[in-house]
């Protein structure tokens, strides 16, 4: 939960995960938003672990645009 709290409070850089979590924090509070971020990261890591896939922060469409 420490990483999610740091993402919400200390990290100034924008990310899609932070953008996703800020409305949750506004609506339900920082603690619930931190739990939601932790769960989302756990689901992503579990999916990578079970499929053996490689982590790509950006989608292929975003890479083509850049």
Coordinates of N, CA and C in Angstrom, one line a residue:
X1 N 0.8 -1.2 0.0 CA 0.0 0.0 0.0 C 0.9 1.3 0.0
X2 N 2.1 1.1 0.4 CA 3.0 2.2 0.4 C 3.2 2.8 -1.0
X3 N 3.4 1.9 -2.0 CA 3.6 2.4 -3.3 C 2.4 3.2 -3.9
X4 N 1.2 2.7 -3.6 CA 0.0 3.4 -4.1 C -0.1 4.7 -3.4
X5 N 0.1 4.8 -2.1 CA 0.1 6.1 -1.4 C 1.1 7.1 -2.0
X6 N 2.3 6.6 -2.2 CA 3.3 7.4 -2.8 C 2.9 7.9 -4.2
X7 N 2.3 7.0 -5.0 CA 1.8 7.4 -6.3 C 0.8 8.5 -6.2
X8 N -0.1 8.4 -5.3 CA -1.2 9.4 -5.1 C -0.7 10.7 -4.5
X9 N 0.3 10.7 -3.7 CA 0.7 11.9 -2.9 C 2.0 12.5 -3.3
X10 N 3.0 11.7 -3.5 CA 4.4 12.2 -3.7 C 4.9 12.3 -5.1
X11 N 4.4 11.5 -6.0 CA 4.8 11.5 -7.4 C 4.1 12.6 -8.1
X12 N 4.9 13.5 -8.7 CA 4.4 14.6 -9.4 C 4.1 14.3 -10.9
X13 N 4.8 13.3 -11.4 CA 4.7 13.0 -12.8 C 3.3 12.3 -13.1
X14 N 2.8 12.7 -14.2 CA 1.5 12.2 -14.6 C 1.6 10.7 -15.1
X15 N 0.7 9.9 -14.8 CA 0.6 8.5 -15.4 C -0.9 8.2 -15.5
X16 N -1.1 7.2 -16.4 CA -2.5 6.8 -16.6 C -3.1 6.2 -15.3
X17 N -2.2 5.5 -14.5 CA -2.7 4.9 -13.3 C -3.1 6.0 -12.2
X18 N -2.3 7.0 -12.2 CA -2.6 8.2 -11.3 C -3.9 8.9 -11.8
X19 N -4.0 9.1 -13.1 CA -5.2 9.7 -13.6 C -6.5 8.9 -13.3
X20 N -6.3 7.5 -13.4 CA -7.4 6.6 -13.1 C -7.8 6.7 -11.6
X21 N -6.8 6.9 -10.7 CA -7.1 6.8 -9.3 C -7.5 8.1 -8.6
X22 N -7.2 9.3 -9.2 CA -7.6 10.6 -8.6 C -9.1 10.8 -8.5
X23 N -9.9 10.4 -9.5 CA -11.4 10.5 -9.3 C -11.9 9.6 -8.1
X24 N -11.2 8.4 -8.0 CA -11.6 7.5 -6.9 C -11.3 8.2 -5.5
X25 N -10.1 8.8 -5.5 CA -9.7 9.5 -4.2 C -10.6 10.7 -3.9
X26 N -11.0 11.4 -4.9 CA -11.9 12.5 -4.7 C -13.3 12.0 -4.2
X27 N -13.8 10.9 -4.8 CA -15.1 10.4 -4.5 C -15.1 9.6 -3.2
X28 N -14.1 8.8 -2.9 CA -14.1 7.8 -1.8 C -13.1 8.0 -0.7
X29 N -12.1 8.9 -1.0 CA -11.0 9.1 0.0 C -9.7 8.5 -0.5
X30 N -8.6 9.0 0.1 CA -7.3 8.5 -0.3 C -7.0 7.1 0.1
X31 N -7.5 6.7 1.2 CA -7.2 5.3 1.7 C -7.9 4.3 0.7
X32 N -9.1 4.5 0.4 CA -9.8 3.6 -0.6 C -9.2 3.6 -2.0
X33 N -8.7 4.8 -2.4 CA -8.1 4.9 -3.7 C -6.7 4.2 -3.7
X34 N -6.0 4.2 -2.5 CA -4.7 3.5 -2.4 C -5.0 2.0 -2.5
X35 N -6.0 1.5 -1.9 CA -6.3 0.1 -2.0 C -6.7 -0.3 -3.4
X36 N -7.5 0.6 -4.1 CA -7.8 0.3 -5.5 C -6.6 0.3 -6.4
X37 N -5.7 1.2 -6.2 CA -4.4 1.2 -7.0 C -3.6 -0.1 -6.7
X38 N -3.5 -0.5 -5.4 CA -2.8 -1.7 -5.1 C -3.4 -2.9 -5.7
X39 N -4.7 -3.0 -5.7 CA -5.4 -4.1 -6.3 C -5.2 -4.1 -7.8
X40 N -5.3 -3.0 -8.5 CA -5.1 -2.9 -9.9 C -3.6 -3.3 -10.3
X41 N -2.7 -2.9 -9.5 CA -1.3 -3.3 -9.8 C -1.1 -4.8 -9.5
X42 N -1.8 -5.3 -8.5 CA -1.7 -6.8 -8.2 C -2.3 -7.6 -9.4
X43 N -3.4 -7.1 -9.9 CA -4.0 -7.8 -11.0 C -3.1 -7.8 -12.3
X44 N -2.5 -6.7 -12.5 CA -1.6 -6.6 -13.7 C -0.4 -7.5 -13.5
X45 N 0.2 -7.5 -12.3 CA 1.4 -8.3 -12.0 C 1.0 -9.8 -12.1
X46 N -0.2 -10.2 -11.6 CA -0.6 -11.6 -11.7 C -0.8 -12.0 -13.1
X47 N -1.4 -11.1 -13.9 CA -1.6 -11.4 -15.3 C -0.3 -11.7 -16.0
X48 N 0.7 -10.8 -15.8 CA 2.0 -11.0 -16.4 C 2.6 -12.3 -15.9
X49 N 2.5 -12.6 -14.7 CA 3.1 -13.8 -14.1 C 2.5 -15.0 -14.8
X50 N 1.2 -15.1 -14.9 CA 0.5 -16.3 -15.4 C 0.7 -16.5 -16.9
X51 N 0.7 -15.4 -17.6 CA 0.9 -15.5 -19.1 C 2.3 -15.5 -19.5
X52 N 3.2 -15.0 -18.7 CA 4.6 -14.9 -19.0 C 4.9 -13.8 -20.0
X53 N 4.0 -12.8 -20.0 CA 4.1 -11.7 -20.9 C 5.1 -10.7 -20.4
X54 N 5.5 -9.7 -21.3 CA 6.4 -8.7 -20.9 C 5.6 -7.4 -20.6
X55 N 6.0 -6.6 -19.7 CA 5.3 -5.4 -19.3 C 5.6 -4.3 -20.3
X56 N 4.5 -3.7 -20.8 CA 4.6 -2.5 -21.7 C 3.8 -1.5 -21.1
X57 N 4.4 -0.4 -20.7 CA 3.6 0.7 -20.0 C 2.6 1.3 -21.0
X58 N 3.0 1.5 -22.2 CA 2.2 2.1 -23.3 C 1.6 1.1 -24.2
X59 N 0.4 1.3 -24.7 CA -0.1 0.4 -25.6 C 0.6 0.5 -27.0
X60 N 0.4 -0.4 -27.8 CA 1.1 -0.4 -29.1 C 0.5 0.8 -30.0
X61 N -0.7 1.2 -29.8 CA -1.3 2.3 -30.5 C -0.7 3.6 -30.1
X62 N -0.4 3.7 -28.8 CA 0.3 4.9 -28.3 C 1.7 5.0 -28.8
X63 N 2.4 3.9 -28.9 CA 3.7 3.9 -29.4 C 3.8 4.3 -30.9
X64 N 2.8 3.9 -31.7 CA 2.7 4.2 -33.1 C 2.5 5.7 -33.3
X65 N 1.7 6.3 -32.4 CA 1.4 7.7 -32.5 C 2.6 8.6 -32.2
X66 N 3.4 8.1 -31.2 CA 4.6 8.9 -30.8 C 5.7 8.7 -31.8

